Amino acid sequence: MPVSPPEWGSAFLKTPRGQILTLIRRRPSTAAELAEATGITPNGVRSQLLLLERDGWIRPAGLRRVAGAGKPSTEYEFSHQGERLLSAAYRPFLLALLESLRDRMGQDEIASALEAAGRRLAAQVRPDGAAMDRAGAVAILEDMGASISVKEEGFRVVLEGSGCP
């Protein structure tokens, strides 16, 4: 899990690490591009990249050829772990959205909409439409940050999440 900066705010964003992280979050970048954009020396950028990668904020995205001779440059991108850590606004927004839907729709309509959303998410995880066993489904949801309990209701299996909206 990424090590959280003391404060993801204006003070942190002004530091060399915060500047680099902001740029990489916007688009994958090489060390040379980050050095040019920030005015930090290439070696300074590389040392920050090593720390950011070690802490789980970024990851290598591949190699990019540059004009002229020389070896390709590593391109870095923001990691999925880093995005999850910085996505603190999603939970309160989602909870407010669900409350608004509850005020406007019936319980059956909400359940149907949530089931459709779950199926859409499952299609992203398994685009081939292959069935997933219970343990696989639980593992994927827990990897996303949910705490899942499994209940059997007749012929139906219900996965309930706690600690998530």
Coordinates of C-alpha atoms in Angstrom, one line a residue:
M1 CA 0.0 0.0 0.0
P2 CA 1.4 3.4 -0.8
V3 CA 2.9 5.5 2.0
S4 CA 0.6 8.5 2.3
P5 CA 2.3 11.9 2.2
P6 CA 1.8 13.9 5.4
E7 CA -0.8 16.1 3.6
W8 CA -1.9 15.9 0.0
G9 CA -2.5 19.6 -0.1
S10 CA -0.9 22.8 -1.4
A11 CA 2.2 22.5 0.8
F12 CA 3.0 19.0 -0.4
L13 CA 2.2 19.8 -4.0
K14 CA 4.9 22.5 -4.0
T15 CA 7.6 20.1 -3.0
P16 CA 9.7 18.4 -5.8
R17 CA 7.9 15.1 -5.0
G18 CA 4.5 16.7 -5.1
Q19 CA 5.3 18.4 -8.4
I20 CA 6.5 15.2 -10.0
L21 CA 3.5 13.3 -8.7
T22 CA 1.0 15.9 -10.0
L23 CA 2.6 15.7 -13.5
I24 CA 2.6 12.0 -13.6
R25 CA -1.0 11.8 -12.4
R26 CA -2.0 14.0 -15.4
R27 CA -0.1 11.9 -18.0
P28 CA 2.7 9.3 -18.1
S29 CA 6.1 11.0 -18.3
T30 CA 9.8 10.3 -18.6
A31 CA 12.4 11.5 -16.2
A32 CA 13.7 14.0 -18.8
E33 CA 10.2 15.4 -19.3
L34 CA 9.7 15.8 -15.6
A35 CA 13.1 17.5 -15.2
E36 CA 12.2 20.0 -18.0
A37 CA 8.7 20.7 -16.6
T38 CA 9.8 21.2 -13.0
G39 CA 13.3 22.6 -13.3
I40 CA 14.6 19.8 -11.1
T41 CA 17.9 18.2 -12.2
P42 CA 17.5 14.9 -14.0
N43 CA 19.3 13.1 -11.2
G44 CA 17.0 14.8 -8.6
V45 CA 14.0 13.6 -10.6
R46 CA 15.3 10.1 -10.8
S47 CA 15.9 9.9 -7.0
Q48 CA 12.3 11.1 -6.5
L49 CA 11.0 8.6 -9.0
L50 CA 12.7 5.8 -7.1
L51 CA 11.1 6.9 -3.8
L52 CA 7.7 7.3 -5.4
E53 CA 7.9 3.9 -7.1
R54 CA 9.1 2.2 -3.8
D55 CA 6.2 3.7 -1.9
G56 CA 3.7 2.5 -4.5
W57 CA 2.6 5.9 -6.0
I58 CA 3.9 5.3 -9.5
R59 CA 5.0 2.4 -11.7
P60 CA 6.9 2.0 -14.9
A61 CA 4.5 2.1 -17.8
G62 CA 6.9 1.1 -20.5
L63 CA 9.7 2.4 -22.6
R64 CA 9.6 5.4 -25.0
R65 CA 12.1 6.0 -27.8
V66 CA 13.5 9.5 -27.9
A67 CA 14.9 11.2 -31.0
G68 CA 18.5 10.6 -31.7
A69 CA 20.9 8.0 -30.3
G70 CA 20.6 6.5 -26.9
K71 CA 18.5 3.9 -25.1
P72 CA 14.8 4.3 -24.6
S73 CA 13.5 6.2 -21.6
T74 CA 11.3 4.7 -19.0
E75 CA 7.9 6.3 -18.9
Y76 CA 6.2 6.4 -15.5
E77 CA 2.5 6.5 -14.7
F78 CA 0.4 6.9 -11.6
S79 CA -0.4 3.5 -10.0
H80 CA -3.8 2.1 -9.2
Q81 CA -2.9 2.1 -5.6
G82 CA -2.0 5.8 -5.6
E83 CA -5.3 6.6 -7.3
R84 CA -7.2 4.7 -4.7
L85 CA -5.4 6.5 -1.9
L86 CA -6.2 9.9 -3.4
S87 CA -9.8 9.2 -4.3
A88 CA -11.2 10.3 -0.9
A89 CA -14.0 12.4 -2.6
Y90 CA -15.6 9.3 -4.2
R91 CA -17.0 7.8 -1.0
P92 CA -18.9 10.9 0.2
F93 CA -20.1 11.7 -3.3
L94 CA -21.3 8.1 -3.8
L95 CA -23.1 8.1 -0.5
A96 CA -24.8 11.4 -1.3
L97 CA -25.8 10.1 -4.7
L98 CA -27.3 6.9 -3.2
E99 CA -29.3 8.9 -0.7
S100 CA -30.6 11.1 -3.5
L101 CA -31.6 8.1 -5.5
R102 CA -33.3 6.6 -2.5
D103 CA -35.4 9.8 -2.1
R104 CA -36.5 9.6 -5.8
M105 CA -36.8 5.9 -6.5
G106 CA -38.3 2.8 -4.9
Q107 CA -36.2 0.1 -3.3
D108 CA -36.7 -2.3 -6.2
E109 CA -35.5 0.3 -8.7
I110 CA -32.4 1.0 -6.6
A111 CA -31.7 -2.7 -6.2
S112 CA -32.1 -3.2 -10.0
A113 CA -29.8 -0.3 -10.8
L114 CA -27.1 -1.6 -8.3
E115 CA -27.3 -5.1 -9.8
A116 CA -26.9 -3.7 -13.3
A117 CA -23.9 -1.7 -12.1
G118 CA -22.4 -4.8 -10.6
R119 CA -22.9 -6.7 -13.9
R120 CA -21.3 -3.9 -15.8
L121 CA -18.3 -3.9 -13.4
A122 CA -18.1 -7.7 -13.7
A123 CA -18.0 -7.4 -17.5
Q124 CA -15.0 -5.1 -17.2
V125 CA -13.2 -7.6 -15.0
R126 CA -14.2 -10.5 -17.2
P127 CA -14.8 -9.2 -20.7
D128 CA -15.2 -12.7 -22.1
G129 CA -18.3 -13.2 -20.0
A130 CA -16.8 -16.3 -18.3
A131 CA -18.4 -17.3 -15.1
M132 CA -16.6 -16.5 -11.9
D133 CA -16.6 -18.7 -8.8
R134 CA -17.5 -17.2 -5.5
A135 CA -13.9 -17.1 -4.2
G136 CA -12.8 -15.2 -7.3
A137 CA -15.6 -12.7 -7.0
V138 CA -14.8 -12.1 -3.3
A139 CA -11.1 -11.8 -4.1
I140 CA -11.7 -9.1 -6.8
L141 CA -14.0 -7.1 -4.6
E142 CA -11.6 -7.3 -1.6
D143 CA -8.8 -6.2 -3.8
M144 CA -10.8 -3.1 -4.6
G145 CA -11.0 -2.3 -0.9
A146 CA -14.3 -3.9 0.1
S147 CA -14.8 -6.3 3.1
I148 CA -17.1 -9.0 1.9
S149 CA -19.3 -11.5 3.6
V150 CA -21.1 -14.3 1.7
K151 CA -24.7 -15.2 2.5
E152 CA -26.7 -18.0 0.9
E153 CA -30.4 -17.3 0.4
G154 CA -31.9 -20.4 -1.1
F155 CA -30.4 -20.9 -4.6
R156 CA -29.0 -17.3 -4.5
V157 CA -25.6 -16.3 -3.2
V158 CA -25.4 -12.7 -2.0
L159 CA -22.1 -10.9 -1.4
E160 CA -22.4 -8.1 1.1
G161 CA -19.8 -5.5 1.5
S162 CA -19.0 -3.5 4.6
G163 CA -16.8 -0.6 4.9
C164 CA -17.9 0.6 1.5
P165 CA -21.0 2.5 0.3

